[in-house]
PDB file of C-alpha atoms in Angstrom:
ATOM      1  CA  UNK H   1       0.000   0.000   0.000  1.00  0.00           C
ATOM      2  CA  UNK H   2       1.340   3.418  -0.947  1.00  0.00           C
ATOM      3  CA  UNK H   3       2.428   5.595   1.941  1.00  0.00           C
ATOM      4  CA  UNK H   4       0.764   8.906   2.859  1.00  0.00           C
ATOM      5  CA  UNK H   5       3.408  11.038   1.121  1.00  0.00           C
ATOM      6  CA  UNK H   6       2.909   9.176  -2.151  1.00  0.00           C
ATOM      7  CA  UNK H   7      -0.821   9.686  -1.917  1.00  0.00           C
ATOM      8  CA  UNK H   8      -0.469  13.405  -1.274  1.00  0.00           C
ATOM      9  CA  UNK H   9       1.868  13.762  -4.258  1.00  0.00           C
ATOM     10  CA  UNK H  10      -0.663  11.967  -6.400  1.00  0.00           C
ATOM     11  CA  UNK H  11      -3.399  14.264  -5.118  1.00  0.00           C
ATOM     12  CA  UNK H  12      -1.355  17.334  -5.942  1.00  0.00           C
ATOM     13  CA  UNK H  13      -0.693  16.011  -9.435  1.00  0.00           C
ATOM     14  CA  UNK H  14      -4.452  15.809 -10.025  1.00  0.00           C
ATOM     15  CA  UNK H  15      -5.237  19.358  -8.972  1.00  0.00           C
ATOM     16  CA  UNK H  16      -6.977  21.409 -11.641  1.00  0.00           C
ATOM     17  CA  UNK H  17      -5.464  24.885 -11.874  1.00  0.00           C
ATOM     18  CA  UNK H  18      -7.469  27.626 -13.573  1.00  0.00           C
ATOM     19  CA  UNK H  19      -6.141  29.387 -16.665  1.00  0.00           C
ATOM     20  CA  UNK H  20      -5.489  33.140 -16.450  1.00  0.00           C
ATOM     21  CA  UNK H  21      -8.355  35.327 -17.732  1.00  0.00           C
ATOM     22  CA  UNK H  22      -8.095  37.648 -20.786  1.00  0.00           C
ATOM     23  CA  UNK H  23      -9.940  40.740 -21.955  1.00  0.00           C
ATOM     24  CA  UNK H  24     -13.113  39.893 -23.867  1.00  0.00           C
ATOM     25  CA  UNK H  25     -12.299  41.843 -27.024  1.00  0.00           C
ATOM     26  CA  UNK H  26      -8.726  40.535 -27.402  1.00  0.00           C
ATOM     27  CA  UNK H  27      -9.738  36.948 -26.763  1.00  0.00           C
ATOM     28  CA  UNK H  28     -12.667  37.101 -29.177  1.00  0.00           C
ATOM     29  CA  UNK H  29     -10.687  38.715 -31.990  1.00  0.00           C
ATOM     30  CA  UNK H  30      -7.660  36.461 -31.520  1.00  0.00           C
ATOM     31  CA  UNK H  31      -9.898  33.386 -31.676  1.00  0.00           C
ATOM     32  CA  UNK H  32     -11.472  34.561 -34.921  1.00  0.00           C
ATOM     33  CA  UNK H  33      -8.128  35.505 -36.500  1.00  0.00           C
ATOM     34  CA  UNK H  34      -6.765  32.086 -35.606  1.00  0.00           C
ATOM     35  CA  UNK H  35      -9.487  30.145 -37.424  1.00  0.00           C
ATOM     36  CA  UNK H  36      -8.069  28.020 -40.304  1.00  0.00           C
ATOM     37  CA  UNK H  37      -8.985  29.198 -43.783  1.00  0.00           C
ATOM     38  CA  UNK H  38      -8.268  25.947 -45.574  1.00  0.00           C
ATOM     39  CA  UNK H  39     -11.461  24.144 -46.678  1.00  0.00           C
ATOM     40  CA  UNK H  40     -11.875  20.929 -48.697  1.00  0.00           C
ATOM     41  CA  UNK H  41     -14.392  22.521 -51.126  1.00  0.00           C
ATOM     42  CA  UNK H  42     -14.042  25.849 -52.931  1.00  0.00           C
ATOM     43  CA  UNK H  43     -17.690  26.609 -52.258  1.00  0.00           C
ATOM     44  CA  UNK H  44     -17.200  25.729 -48.585  1.00  0.00           C
ATOM     45  CA  UNK H  45     -14.141  27.981 -48.444  1.00  0.00           C
ATOM     46  CA  UNK H  46     -16.087  30.861 -49.953  1.00  0.00           C
ATOM     47  CA  UNK H  47     -18.938  30.384 -47.467  1.00  0.00           C
ATOM     48  CA  UNK H  48     -16.440  30.152 -44.649  1.00  0.00           C
ATOM     49  CA  UNK H  49     -14.773  33.422 -45.666  1.00  0.00           C
ATOM     50  CA  UNK H  50     -18.162  35.146 -45.837  1.00  0.00           C
ATOM     51  CA  UNK H  51     -19.095  33.966 -42.347  1.00  0.00           C
ATOM     52  CA  UNK H  52     -15.617  34.788 -41.059  1.00  0.00           C
ATOM     53  CA  UNK H  53     -16.029  38.352 -42.331  1.00  0.00           C
ATOM     54  CA  UNK H  54     -19.436  38.604 -40.663  1.00  0.00           C
ATOM     55  CA  UNK H  55     -18.083  37.286 -37.359  1.00  0.00           C
ATOM     56  CA  UNK H  56     -15.121  39.653 -37.400  1.00  0.00           C
ATOM     57  CA  UNK H  57     -17.511  42.525 -38.080  1.00  0.00           C
ATOM     58  CA  UNK H  58     -19.692  41.419 -35.163  1.00  0.00           C
ATOM     59  CA  UNK H  59     -16.641  41.223 -32.962  1.00  0.00           C
ATOM     60  CA  UNK H  60     -15.600  44.711 -33.968  1.00  0.00           C
ATOM     61  CA  UNK H  61     -19.109  45.973 -33.228  1.00  0.00           C
ATOM     62  CA  UNK H  62     -19.041  44.279 -29.809  1.00  0.00           C
ATOM     63  CA  UNK H  63     -15.707  45.904 -29.017  1.00  0.00           C
ATOM     64  CA  UNK H  64     -17.120  49.258 -30.132  1.00  0.00           C
ATOM     65  CA  UNK H  65     -20.166  48.885 -27.849  1.00  0.00           C
ATOM     66  CA  UNK H  66     -18.243  47.597 -24.831  1.00  0.00           C
ATOM     67  CA  UNK H  67     -15.040  49.609 -25.096  1.00  0.00           C
ATOM     68  CA  UNK H  68     -15.210  52.630 -27.428  1.00  0.00           C
ATOM     69  CA  UNK H  69     -18.728  54.007 -26.829  1.00  0.00           C
ATOM     70  CA  UNK H  70     -18.413  54.291 -23.029  1.00  0.00           C
ATOM     71  CA  UNK H  71     -15.227  56.317 -23.536  1.00  0.00           C
ATOM     72  CA  UNK H  72     -16.925  58.691 -25.999  1.00  0.00           C
ATOM     73  CA  UNK H  73     -20.215  59.347 -24.229  1.00  0.00           C
ATOM     74  CA  UNK H  74     -20.556  59.861 -20.487  1.00  0.00           C
ATOM     75  CA  UNK H  75     -24.300  59.204 -20.849  1.00  0.00           C
ATOM     76  CA  UNK H  76     -23.690  55.799 -22.416  1.00  0.00           C
ATOM     77  CA  UNK H  77     -21.055  54.973 -19.842  1.00  0.00           C
ATOM     78  CA  UNK H  78     -23.405  55.912 -17.025  1.00  0.00           C
ATOM     79  CA  UNK H  79     -26.190  53.800 -18.495  1.00  0.00           C
ATOM     80  CA  UNK H  80     -23.925  50.758 -18.907  1.00  0.00           C
ATOM     81  CA  UNK H  81     -22.836  51.036 -15.317  1.00  0.00           C
ATOM     82  CA  UNK H  82     -26.448  50.351 -14.375  1.00  0.00           C
ATOM     83  CA  UNK H  83     -26.379  46.950 -16.089  1.00  0.00           C
ATOM     84  CA  UNK H  84     -25.891  44.511 -13.171  1.00  0.00           C
ATOM     85  CA  UNK H  85     -23.901  41.903 -15.100  1.00  0.00           C
ATOM     86  CA  UNK H  86     -21.334  44.546 -16.065  1.00  0.00           C
ATOM     87  CA  UNK H  87     -21.296  46.176 -12.638  1.00  0.00           C
ATOM     88  CA  UNK H  88     -20.636  43.077 -10.578  1.00  0.00           C
ATOM     89  CA  UNK H  89     -19.891  39.469 -11.491  1.00  0.00           C
ATOM     90  CA  UNK H  90     -19.479  36.564  -9.072  1.00  0.00           C
ATOM     91  CA  UNK H  91     -17.721  33.602 -10.645  1.00  0.00           C
ATOM     92  CA  UNK H  92     -17.289  30.159  -9.105  1.00  0.00           C
ATOM     93  CA  UNK H  93     -14.653  27.814 -10.496  1.00  0.00           C
ATOM     94  CA  UNK H  94     -13.287  24.417  -9.508  1.00  0.00           C
ATOM     95  CA  UNK H  95      -9.724  25.142  -8.428  1.00  0.00           C
ATOM     96  CA  UNK H  96      -8.824  21.687  -7.096  1.00  0.00           C
ATOM     97  CA  UNK H  97      -9.904  18.123  -7.870  1.00  0.00           C
ATOM     98  CA  UNK H  98      -9.162  15.108  -5.711  1.00  0.00           C
ATOM     99  CA  UNK H  99      -9.681  11.464  -6.650  1.00  0.00           C
ATOM    100  CA  UNK H 100      -8.615   8.326  -4.818  1.00  0.00           C
ATOM    101  CA  UNK H 101      -9.804   4.723  -5.161  1.00  0.00           C
ATOM    102  CA  UNK H 102      -7.981   1.623  -3.945  1.00  0.00           C
ATOM    103  CA  UNK H 103     -10.953  -0.730  -4.056  1.00  0.00           C
ATOM    104  CA  UNK H 104     -11.781  -0.155  -0.393  1.00  0.00           C
ATOM    105  CA  UNK H 105     -11.811   3.624  -0.117  1.00  0.00           C
ATOM    106  CA  UNK H 106     -13.157   6.159  -2.594  1.00  0.00           C
ATOM    107  CA  UNK H 107     -12.720   9.936  -2.615  1.00  0.00           C
ATOM    108  CA  UNK H 108     -14.125  12.391  -5.162  1.00  0.00           C
ATOM    109  CA  UNK H 109     -13.833  16.093  -4.414  1.00  0.00           C
ATOM    110  CA  UNK H 110     -14.370  19.255  -6.458  1.00  0.00           C
ATOM    111  CA  UNK H 111     -13.244  22.290  -4.459  1.00  0.00           C
ATOM    112  CA  UNK H 112     -14.733  25.659  -5.502  1.00  0.00           C
ATOM    113  CA  UNK H 113     -13.317  29.150  -5.375  1.00  0.00           C
ATOM    114  CA  UNK H 114     -15.313  32.392  -5.508  1.00  0.00           C
ATOM    115  CA  UNK H 115     -14.061  35.389  -7.502  1.00  0.00           C
ATOM    116  CA  UNK H 116     -15.863  38.737  -7.430  1.00  0.00           C
ATOM    117  CA  UNK H 117     -15.238  41.207 -10.284  1.00  0.00           C
ATOM    118  CA  UNK H 118     -16.680  44.535 -11.223  1.00  0.00           C
ATOM    119  CA  UNK H 119     -17.648  47.663  -9.341  1.00  0.00           C
ATOM    120  CA  UNK H 120     -18.285  45.854  -6.047  1.00  0.00           C
ATOM    121  CA  UNK H 121     -18.496  47.363  -2.564  1.00  0.00           C
ATOM    122  CA  UNK H 122     -15.141  47.246  -0.696  1.00  0.00           C
ATOM    123  CA  UNK H 123     -16.591  44.634   1.664  1.00  0.00           C
ATOM    124  CA  UNK H 124     -17.012  42.203  -1.267  1.00  0.00           C
ATOM    125  CA  UNK H 125     -13.316  41.268  -1.120  1.00  0.00           C
ATOM    126  CA  UNK H 126     -13.762  40.367   2.549  1.00  0.00           C
ATOM    127  CA  UNK H 127     -16.729  38.156   1.633  1.00  0.00           C
ATOM    128  CA  UNK H 128     -14.725  36.513  -1.155  1.00  0.00           C
ATOM    129  CA  UNK H 129     -11.773  35.830   1.166  1.00  0.00           C
ATOM    130  CA  UNK H 130     -14.043  34.504   3.914  1.00  0.00           C
ATOM    131  CA  UNK H 131     -15.784  31.997   1.634  1.00  0.00           C
ATOM    132  CA  UNK H 132     -12.582  30.768   0.020  1.00  0.00           C
ATOM    133  CA  UNK H 133     -10.770  30.431   3.363  1.00  0.00           C
ATOM    134  CA  UNK H 134     -13.735  28.668   4.953  1.00  0.00           C
ATOM    135  CA  UNK H 135     -14.117  26.237   2.037  1.00  0.00           C
ATOM    136  CA  UNK H 136     -10.391  25.448   2.063  1.00  0.00           C
ATOM    137  CA  UNK H 137     -10.267  24.922   5.820  1.00  0.00           C
ATOM    138  CA  UNK H 138     -13.351  22.693   5.839  1.00  0.00           C
ATOM    139  CA  UNK H 139     -12.413  20.579   2.808  1.00  0.00           C
ATOM    140  CA  UNK H 140      -8.783  20.185   3.930  1.00  0.00           C
ATOM    141  CA  UNK H 141     -10.013  18.848   7.293  1.00  0.00           C
ATOM    142  CA  UNK H 142     -12.436  16.453   5.589  1.00  0.00           C
ATOM    143  CA  UNK H 143      -9.837  15.119   3.149  1.00  0.00           C
ATOM    144  CA  UNK H 144      -7.267  14.676   5.932  1.00  0.00           C
ATOM    145  CA  UNK H 145      -9.889  12.722   7.881  1.00  0.00           C
ATOM    146  CA  UNK H 146     -10.539  10.524   4.856  1.00  0.00           C
ATOM    147  CA  UNK H 147      -6.855   9.623   4.504  1.00  0.00           C
ATOM    148  CA  UNK H 148      -6.581   9.028   8.252  1.00  0.00           C
ATOM    149  CA  UNK H 149      -9.403   6.487   7.875  1.00  0.00           C
ATOM    150  CA  UNK H 150      -7.588   4.911   4.931  1.00  0.00           C
ATOM    151  CA  UNK H 151      -4.483   4.433   7.098  1.00  0.00           C
ATOM    152  CA  UNK H 152      -6.359   3.118  10.132  1.00  0.00           C
ATOM    153  CA  UNK H 153      -8.921   0.894   8.381  1.00  0.00           C
ATOM    154  CA  UNK H 154      -6.869  -0.362   5.451  1.00  0.00           C
ATOM    155  CA  UNK H 155      -8.527  -3.286   3.644  1.00  0.00           C
ATOM    156  CA  UNK H 156     -10.625  -4.212   6.671  1.00  0.00           C
ATOM    157  CA  UNK H 157     -13.469  -1.886   5.707  1.00  0.00           C
ATOM    158  CA  UNK H 158     -14.841   0.538   3.163  1.00  0.00           C
ATOM    159  CA  UNK H 159     -15.195   4.319   3.230  1.00  0.00           C
ATOM    160  CA  UNK H 160     -16.449   6.873   0.764  1.00  0.00           C
ATOM    161  CA  UNK H 161     -16.354  10.656   0.602  1.00  0.00           C
ATOM    162  CA  UNK H 162     -17.784  12.983  -2.023  1.00  0.00           C
ATOM    163  CA  UNK H 163     -17.491  16.780  -1.942  1.00  0.00           C
ATOM    164  CA  UNK H 164     -19.037  19.011  -4.579  1.00  0.00           C
ATOM    165  CA  UNK H 165     -20.904  22.284  -4.859  1.00  0.00           C
ATOM    166  CA  UNK H 166     -23.835  24.066  -6.487  1.00  0.00           C
ATOM    167  CA  UNK H 167     -24.417  27.733  -7.229  1.00  0.00           C
ATOM    168  CA  UNK H 168     -27.984  28.013  -5.935  1.00  0.00           C
ATOM    169  CA  UNK H 169     -28.513  31.724  -6.657  1.00  0.00           C
ATOM    170  CA  UNK H 170     -26.539  34.304  -8.639  1.00  0.00           C
ATOM    171  CA  UNK H 171     -28.806  37.254  -9.345  1.00  0.00           C
ATOM    172  CA  UNK H 172     -28.227  41.017  -9.513  1.00  0.00           C
ATOM    173  CA  UNK H 173     -28.586  41.337  -5.740  1.00  0.00           C
ATOM    174  CA  UNK H 174     -27.877  37.944  -4.215  1.00  0.00           C
ATOM    175  CA  UNK H 175     -25.405  35.049  -4.394  1.00  0.00           C
ATOM    176  CA  UNK H 176     -25.635  31.630  -2.708  1.00  0.00           C
ATOM    177  CA  UNK H 177     -23.087  28.822  -2.878  1.00  0.00           C
ATOM    178  CA  UNK H 178     -23.982  25.377  -1.522  1.00  0.00           C
ATOM    179  CA  UNK H 179     -21.177  23.009  -0.480  1.00  0.00           C
ATOM    180  CA  UNK H 180     -22.348  19.386  -0.354  1.00  0.00           C
ATOM    181  CA  UNK H 181     -20.560  16.673   1.672  1.00  0.00           C
ATOM    182  CA  UNK H 182     -21.323  12.955   1.684  1.00  0.00           C
ATOM    183  CA  UNK H 183     -19.488  10.515   3.953  1.00  0.00           C
ATOM    184  CA  UNK H 184     -20.017   6.765   4.019  1.00  0.00           C
ATOM    185  CA  UNK H 185     -18.499   4.156   6.334  1.00  0.00           C
ATOM    186  CA  UNK H 186     -20.964   1.488   7.377  1.00  0.00           C
ATOM    187  CA  UNK H 187     -23.669   4.138   7.723  1.00  0.00           C
ATOM    188  CA  UNK H 188     -23.683   7.364   5.732  1.00  0.00           C
ATOM    189  CA  UNK H 189     -24.106  11.051   6.424  1.00  0.00           C
ATOM    190  CA  UNK H 190     -24.901  14.039   4.229  1.00  0.00           C
ATOM    191  CA  UNK H 191     -24.623  17.666   5.202  1.00  0.00           C
ATOM    192  CA  UNK H 192     -24.402  21.082   3.617  1.00  0.00           C
ATOM    193  CA  UNK H 193     -22.699  24.415   4.077  1.00  0.00           C
ATOM    194  CA  UNK H 194     -24.375  27.476   2.548  1.00  0.00           C
ATOM    195  CA  UNK H 195     -22.582  30.760   1.844  1.00  0.00           C
ATOM    196  CA  UNK H 196     -24.566  33.922   1.031  1.00  0.00           C
ATOM    197  CA  UNK H 197     -23.434  37.309  -0.275  1.00  0.00           C
ATOM    198  CA  UNK H 198     -25.696  40.347  -0.354  1.00  0.00           C
ATOM    199  CA  UNK H 199     -24.360  41.992  -3.513  1.00  0.00           C
ATOM    200  CA  UNK H 200     -25.787  45.389  -2.565  1.00  0.00           C
ATOM    201  CA  UNK H 201     -23.695  45.555   0.605  1.00  0.00           C
ATOM    202  CA  UNK H 202     -20.967  43.097  -0.422  1.00  0.00           C
ATOM    203  CA  UNK H 203     -21.307  41.318   2.929  1.00  0.00           C
ATOM    204  CA  UNK H 204     -21.672  37.708   4.053  1.00  0.00           C
ATOM    205  CA  UNK H 205     -25.229  37.159   5.290  1.00  0.00           C
ATOM    206  CA  UNK H 206     -26.622  34.659   7.789  1.00  0.00           C
ATOM    207  CA  UNK H 207     -30.302  33.917   8.347  1.00  0.00           C
ATOM    208  CA  UNK H 208     -30.452  36.138  11.433  1.00  0.00           C
ATOM    209  CA  UNK H 209     -29.086  39.092   9.421  1.00  0.00           C
ATOM    210  CA  UNK H 210     -32.281  39.223   7.371  1.00  0.00           C
ATOM    211  CA  UNK H 211     -34.471  40.083  10.329  1.00  0.00           C
ATOM    212  CA  UNK H 212     -35.066  42.940  12.727  1.00  0.00           C
ATOM    213  CA  UNK H 213     -33.466  42.672  16.146  1.00  0.00           C
ATOM    214  CA  UNK H 214     -35.786  41.209  18.801  1.00  0.00           C
ATOM    215  CA  UNK H 215     -38.279  40.037  16.170  1.00  0.00           C
ATOM    216  CA  UNK H 216     -40.006  36.673  16.555  1.00  0.00           C
ATOM    217  CA  UNK H 217     -38.921  35.289  13.173  1.00  0.00           C
ATOM    218  CA  UNK H 218     -37.419  32.106  14.693  1.00  0.00           C
ATOM    219  CA  UNK H 219     -40.645  31.226  16.471  1.00  0.00           C
ATOM    220  CA  UNK H 220     -42.807  32.043  13.445  1.00  0.00           C
ATOM    221  CA  UNK H 221     -40.677  30.018  11.024  1.00  0.00           C
ATOM    222  CA  UNK H 222     -40.229  27.115  13.473  1.00  0.00           C
ATOM    223  CA  UNK H 223     -43.983  26.840  14.055  1.00  0.00           C
ATOM    224  CA  UNK H 224     -44.577  26.773  10.299  1.00  0.00           C
ATOM    225  CA  UNK H 225     -41.984  23.993   9.921  1.00  0.00           C
ATOM    226  CA  UNK H 226     -43.718  21.980  12.651  1.00  0.00           C
ATOM    227  CA  UNK H 227     -47.068  22.517  10.911  1.00  0.00           C
ATOM    228  CA  UNK H 228     -45.634  21.219   7.628  1.00  0.00           C
ATOM    229  CA  UNK H 229     -44.020  18.244   9.386  1.00  0.00           C
ATOM    230  CA  UNK H 230     -47.321  17.281  11.032  1.00  0.00           C
ATOM    231  CA  UNK H 231     -49.170  17.630   7.706  1.00  0.00           C
ATOM    232  CA  UNK H 232     -46.665  15.404   5.897  1.00  0.00           C
ATOM    233  CA  UNK H 233     -46.800  12.712   8.597  1.00  0.00           C
ATOM    234  CA  UNK H 234     -50.596  12.730   8.594  1.00  0.00           C
ATOM    235  CA  UNK H 235     -50.683  12.362   4.822  1.00  0.00           C
ATOM    236  CA  UNK H 236     -48.014   9.630   4.551  1.00  0.00           C
ATOM    237  CA  UNK H 237     -47.356   7.043   7.278  1.00  0.00           C
ATOM    238  CA  UNK H 238     -43.810   6.447   5.969  1.00  0.00           C
ATOM    239  CA  UNK H 239     -42.847  10.053   6.754  1.00  0.00           C
ATOM    240  CA  UNK H 240     -41.477  10.656  10.228  1.00  0.00           C
ATOM    241  CA  UNK H 241     -39.965  13.697  11.910  1.00  0.00           C
ATOM    242  CA  UNK H 242     -38.685  14.029  15.443  1.00  0.00           C
ATOM    243  CA  UNK H 243     -41.529  15.986  16.993  1.00  0.00           C
ATOM    244  CA  UNK H 244     -42.928  13.531  19.543  1.00  0.00           C
ATOM    245  CA  UNK H 245     -39.926  11.355  20.320  1.00  0.00           C
ATOM    246  CA  UNK H 246     -39.585   9.883  23.806  1.00  0.00           C
ATOM    247  CA  UNK H 247     -36.062  11.290  23.733  1.00  0.00           C
ATOM    248  CA  UNK H 248     -37.027  14.902  24.388  1.00  0.00           C
ATOM    249  CA  UNK H 249     -33.630  16.320  23.410  1.00  0.00           C
ATOM    250  CA  UNK H 250     -34.048  14.853  19.924  1.00  0.00           C
ATOM    251  CA  UNK H 251     -37.300  16.672  19.128  1.00  0.00           C
ATOM    252  CA  UNK H 252     -37.195  19.703  16.860  1.00  0.00           C
ATOM    253  CA  UNK H 253     -38.083  22.918  18.685  1.00  0.00           C
ATOM    254  CA  UNK H 254     -36.505  25.943  16.969  1.00  0.00           C
ATOM    255  CA  UNK H 255     -34.298  26.868  14.036  1.00  0.00           C
ATOM    256  CA  UNK H 256     -30.852  28.274  14.792  1.00  0.00           C
ATOM    257  CA  UNK H 257     -29.525  31.805  14.184  1.00  0.00           C
ATOM    258  CA  UNK H 258     -27.201  30.427  11.490  1.00  0.00           C
ATOM    259  CA  UNK H 259     -29.644  27.828  10.194  1.00  0.00           C
ATOM    260  CA  UNK H 260     -28.980  26.651   6.632  1.00  0.00           C
ATOM    261  CA  UNK H 261     -31.295  28.387   4.169  1.00  0.00           C
ATOM    262  CA  UNK H 262     -31.654  29.661   0.631  1.00  0.00           C
ATOM    263  CA  UNK H 263     -34.250  31.517  -1.440  1.00  0.00           C
ATOM    264  CA  UNK H 264     -36.643  29.605  -3.689  1.00  0.00           C
ATOM    265  CA  UNK H 265     -37.566  30.736  -7.198  1.00  0.00           C
ATOM    266  CA  UNK H 266     -40.661  32.322  -5.636  1.00  0.00           C
ATOM    267  CA  UNK H 267     -38.475  34.417  -3.335  1.00  0.00           C
ATOM    268  CA  UNK H 268     -39.490  32.445  -0.235  1.00  0.00           C
ATOM    269  CA  UNK H 269     -36.987  31.335   2.393  1.00  0.00           C
ATOM    270  CA  UNK H 270     -36.269  27.608   2.284  1.00  0.00           C
ATOM    271  CA  UNK H 271     -34.970  26.112   5.541  1.00  0.00           C
ATOM    272  CA  UNK H 272     -32.572  23.223   4.889  1.00  0.00           C
ATOM    273  CA  UNK H 273     -31.666  20.549   7.442  1.00  0.00           C
ATOM    274  CA  UNK H 274     -28.805  18.077   7.390  1.00  0.00           C
ATOM    275  CA  UNK H 275     -29.408  14.350   7.479  1.00  0.00           C
ATOM    276  CA  UNK H 276     -30.337  13.205  11.031  1.00  0.00           C
ATOM    277  CA  UNK H 277     -30.888  16.803  12.173  1.00  0.00           C
ATOM    278  CA  UNK H 278     -34.685  16.644  12.489  1.00  0.00           C
ATOM    279  CA  UNK H 279     -35.541  13.123  11.308  1.00  0.00           C
ATOM    280  CA  UNK H 280     -34.169   9.579  10.900  1.00  0.00           C
ATOM    281  CA  UNK H 281     -31.653   8.973   8.127  1.00  0.00           C
ATOM    282  CA  UNK H 282     -34.311   7.517   5.823  1.00  0.00           C
ATOM    283  CA  UNK H 283     -35.784  11.020   5.504  1.00  0.00           C
ATOM    284  CA  UNK H 284     -32.599  12.317   3.922  1.00  0.00           C
ATOM    285  CA  UNK H 285     -32.022  16.080   4.150  1.00  0.00           C
ATOM    286  CA  UNK H 286     -35.457  17.684   4.665  1.00  0.00           C
ATOM    287  CA  UNK H 287     -36.255  21.150   3.335  1.00  0.00           C
ATOM    288  CA  UNK H 288     -39.221  23.392   4.081  1.00  0.00           C
ATOM    289  CA  UNK H 289     -40.292  26.369   1.978  1.00  0.00           C
ATOM    290  CA  UNK H 290     -41.725  29.083   4.211  1.00  0.00           C
ATOM    291  CA  UNK H 291     -44.404  31.382   2.709  1.00  0.00           C
ATOM    292  CA  UNK H 292     -43.306  35.010   2.835  1.00  0.00           C
ATOM    293  CA  UNK H 293     -46.341  36.135   4.821  1.00  0.00           C
ATOM    294  CA  UNK H 294     -45.088  34.070   7.776  1.00  0.00           C
ATOM    295  CA  UNK H 295     -42.022  36.282   8.307  1.00  0.00           C
ATOM    296  CA  UNK H 296     -42.556  39.375   6.129  1.00  0.00           C
ATOM    297  CA  UNK H 297     -43.216  41.714   9.053  1.00  0.00           C
ATOM    298  CA  UNK H 298     -39.957  40.694  10.755  1.00  0.00           C
ATOM    299  CA  UNK H 299     -37.705  41.368   7.755  1.00  0.00           C
ATOM    300  CA  UNK H 300     -35.363  44.331   7.695  1.00  0.00           C
ATOM    301  CA  UNK H 301     -36.560  47.010   5.221  1.00  0.00           C
ATOM    302  CA  UNK H 302     -33.782  46.254   2.722  1.00  0.00           C
ATOM    303  CA  UNK H 303     -34.914  42.630   2.426  1.00  0.00           C
ATOM    304  CA  UNK H 304     -38.613  43.324   1.917  1.00  0.00           C
ATOM    305  CA  UNK H 305     -39.782  42.903  -1.653  1.00  0.00           C
TER     306      UNK H 305
END
């Protein structure tokens, strides 16, 4: 069996490093200029040259709109600054990949990195650094734990770990990244880590930050979750949540200040629970969409629609 150093070297060799970015106009024009002109048919070559001319003209027009016009007219420049996609862009890329499989232990990990461009508030760089540092710290700890299990268990058992991510929301005003972790060793566990950026302020946001101080949002949302749990259990006998367990400490009572959440397509808050957090493992990772009228009065003014 390879030693730990060999494995780490192999991991490093598999890391996926991002390519450096280039200006849109240069990259577009260089790509077009580099297209081969040789075609097997004369007619095909003529058609190709016609289309190539059209594309180059389009590229020149795009460069004129994006680069030249804003420099000529302050009115145009001001108007373009109001276009959200040009003002602020949040990109998420996979900066590292890990893969390991020896027949007993399997690891697959895609590690994301957040990059904020554009005319962002100064606090946006702090949010970017926080997310990237947090993701690195968490995933490094998880991967180290996986390899520790490989060393201690060897071929006497099986383990599995999968780490990936999803960009849940990336609108003009809001960004949400969801980190997903699955661990298996005999039993399995699944849990999430959500990161939110309010693009208007450039700050990291937790659930509690959405609401007025001393408001009763936790009670209101928790009672709605309990209502939905009861309704699901009444409708389907196979559904079970920890509401009436004999083990009192296990029963769900209230959401936390930093409870996992995201916004649905309808703009409602969705409360997300990890596996085993409010129900047996067979229930997976339950989620509950909360109608806006339940908590609307407790929202801070900037988060009211």
